[in-house]
Structure formats: C-alpha cells, structure tokens
Short mmCIF file of C-alpha atoms in Angstrom, two decimals:
data_model
loop_
_atom_site.label_atom_id
_atom_site.label_comp_id
_atom_site.label_asym_id
_atom_site.label_seq_id
_atom_site.Cartn_x
_atom_site.Cartn_y
_atom_site.Cartn_z
CA MET L 1 -129.23 18.78 -173.80
CA GLY L 2 -131.76 19.77 -171.23
CA GLN L 3 -133.99 22.77 -170.92
CA PRO L 4 -132.92 26.18 -169.70
CA VAL L 5 -134.81 27.66 -166.78
CA THR L 6 -136.50 31.02 -167.33
CA VAL L 7 -135.17 33.43 -164.69
CA VAL L 8 -136.59 36.82 -163.69
CA GLU L 9 -134.52 38.87 -161.24
CA ARG L 10 -136.49 40.98 -158.76
CA ALA L 11 -135.20 43.66 -156.44
CA THR L 12 -135.96 43.46 -152.73
CA SER L 13 -136.21 46.13 -150.07
CA ARG L 14 -133.10 44.75 -148.33
CA PRO L 15 -129.68 45.75 -149.70
CA GLY L 16 -127.62 42.72 -150.72
CA VAL L 17 -130.64 40.45 -151.10
CA ILE L 18 -131.81 39.43 -154.55
CA ARG L 19 -134.88 37.40 -155.45
CA TYR L 20 -135.15 35.23 -158.55
CA GLU L 21 -138.41 33.84 -159.89
CA ILE L 22 -138.15 30.81 -162.15
CA ASN L 23 -140.60 28.92 -164.35
CA ARG L 24 -140.53 25.67 -162.40
CA SER L 25 -140.68 24.48 -158.82
CA ILE L 26 -137.45 22.95 -157.55
CA THR L 27 -138.54 22.27 -153.95
CA GLY L 28 -142.17 21.24 -154.33
CA THR L 29 -144.06 23.01 -151.55
CA GLY L 30 -141.20 22.96 -149.06
CA HIS L 31 -138.64 25.55 -147.99
CA GLU L 32 -134.90 24.95 -148.18
CA HIS L 33 -132.28 27.13 -146.53
CA TYR L 34 -128.53 26.92 -147.09
CA SER L 35 -125.74 28.85 -145.38
CA VAL L 36 -122.13 29.34 -146.39
CA GLY L 37 -119.79 27.02 -144.51
CA ARG L 38 -122.39 24.27 -144.06
CA GLU L 39 -122.23 21.18 -146.24
CA VAL L 40 -124.95 20.92 -148.87
CA ALA L 41 -126.07 17.30 -148.70
CA GLY L 42 -128.48 15.69 -151.11
CA GLU L 43 -128.80 15.17 -154.84
CA ARG L 44 -131.97 17.10 -155.61
CA PRO L 45 -131.87 19.96 -158.13
CA VAL L 46 -132.21 22.50 -155.31
CA ASP L 47 -129.15 21.00 -153.56
CA GLU L 48 -127.13 21.10 -156.77
CA LEU L 49 -128.11 24.71 -157.36
CA ALA L 50 -127.00 25.66 -153.83
CA ARG L 51 -123.62 23.96 -154.37
CA ARG L 52 -123.10 25.77 -157.68
CA LEU L 53 -124.02 29.13 -156.18
CA PHE L 54 -121.70 28.69 -153.18
CA ASP L 55 -118.89 27.47 -155.49
CA ARG L 56 -119.31 30.73 -157.42
CA GLY L 57 -118.54 32.64 -154.24
CA GLY L 58 -119.81 35.92 -152.86
CA ILE L 59 -122.95 34.42 -151.30
CA ASP L 60 -123.75 34.05 -147.58
CA ALA L 61 -127.13 32.30 -147.72
CA ILE L 62 -129.75 30.90 -150.08
CA HIS L 63 -133.44 30.30 -149.44
CA VAL L 64 -135.63 28.45 -151.93
CA ASN L 65 -139.39 28.01 -151.79
CA SER L 66 -140.93 26.32 -154.80
CA ASN L 67 -139.93 28.63 -157.68
CA ILE L 68 -138.57 31.57 -155.66
CA ILE L 69 -134.84 31.73 -154.94
CA THR L 70 -133.59 34.37 -152.50
CA VAL L 71 -129.86 35.03 -152.39
CA ASP L 72 -128.09 36.91 -149.59
CA LEU L 73 -124.88 38.30 -151.03
CA ALA L 74 -121.72 38.39 -148.95
CA LYS L 75 -120.19 41.78 -148.25
CA GLY L 76 -118.68 42.91 -151.55
CA GLY L 77 -120.49 40.14 -153.46
CA THR L 78 -122.14 40.86 -156.80
CA ARG L 79 -125.06 39.36 -158.67
CA ASP L 80 -122.97 38.80 -161.79
CA GLY L 81 -123.59 35.36 -163.27
CA ILE L 82 -126.13 34.15 -160.71
CA ASP L 83 -128.97 34.22 -163.22
CA ASP L 84 -126.89 32.16 -165.67
CA LEU L 85 -126.17 29.49 -163.04
CA ILE L 86 -129.89 29.23 -162.31
CA ALA L 87 -130.86 29.22 -166.01
CA ASN L 88 -128.42 26.40 -166.79
CA LEU L 89 -129.34 24.14 -163.86
CA PHE L 90 -130.92 21.52 -166.14
CA ILE L 91 -128.46 21.79 -169.05
CA TYR L 92 -126.49 18.55 -169.09
CA TYR L 93 -124.31 18.87 -172.17
CA GLY L 94 -122.79 22.26 -172.94
CA PRO L 95 -120.97 23.39 -176.07
CA GLY L 96 -118.00 21.17 -176.90
CA VAL L 97 -119.21 18.22 -174.80
CA GLU L 98 -119.71 15.06 -176.81
CA VAL L 99 -123.15 13.56 -176.28
CA PRO L 100 -122.94 9.80 -175.71
CA THR L 101 -124.58 7.58 -178.29
CA ILE L 102 -126.05 4.12 -177.96
CA PRO L 103 -124.64 1.63 -180.48
CA GLU L 104 -127.15 0.14 -182.87
CA GLY L 105 -128.59 -3.15 -181.67
CA ASP L 106 -128.34 -2.27 -177.95
#
C-alpha cells in the first residue's frame, strides 16, 4: 500500500555528489541538512528518508529542499539502491506483509 515516488537521478559537477529529483515535495519550502554521525530527530517523511539512507551506509551528508535530494557519498560509497529507497518512501506494506483488516461491524 502507498504510492511509489518517481525518482530521476541527475549528475552534478562535483564527484561523489548525486542529485535526485522527485515528484513531490517532502520539506515544503524549507531546507533540511543531515550529516553522518548526528542523530536524525523527527517523524516527518524527510527525517525517515534520511534515517533510511544513513542506515544503508556509504553516505556522508544529505540535503533536501522541497523535491530535490542531494546526497554526498562517503569515500568508496556507491549510488546503488539509493533511488529505490527514495522511490519506496511511502510504501507501507511490501510483498509478503499481511495488510490488517477491520472486522465487520467495527
């Protein structure tokens, strides 16, 4: 359940920096910056995305402004799977997960 996010990867002029454009704003009009080693507080979609990306590993920093996500890879880090993490941000039930049902009469 949920809707996948459309993700377009764009190259940048800086080695190790990748930009992703998505089809929805996840910060409103504000900027958010996250660095490896600093706790990601909050429950907003942008906070959850930052946690997932850092849990993946290989990332030093993340900057998000509206629908643009900029990822600074760590030395030796790759872009493999980053687009999938972004695309699945709003997918709540994956394959094999039983979707809860509401009993009749409730």
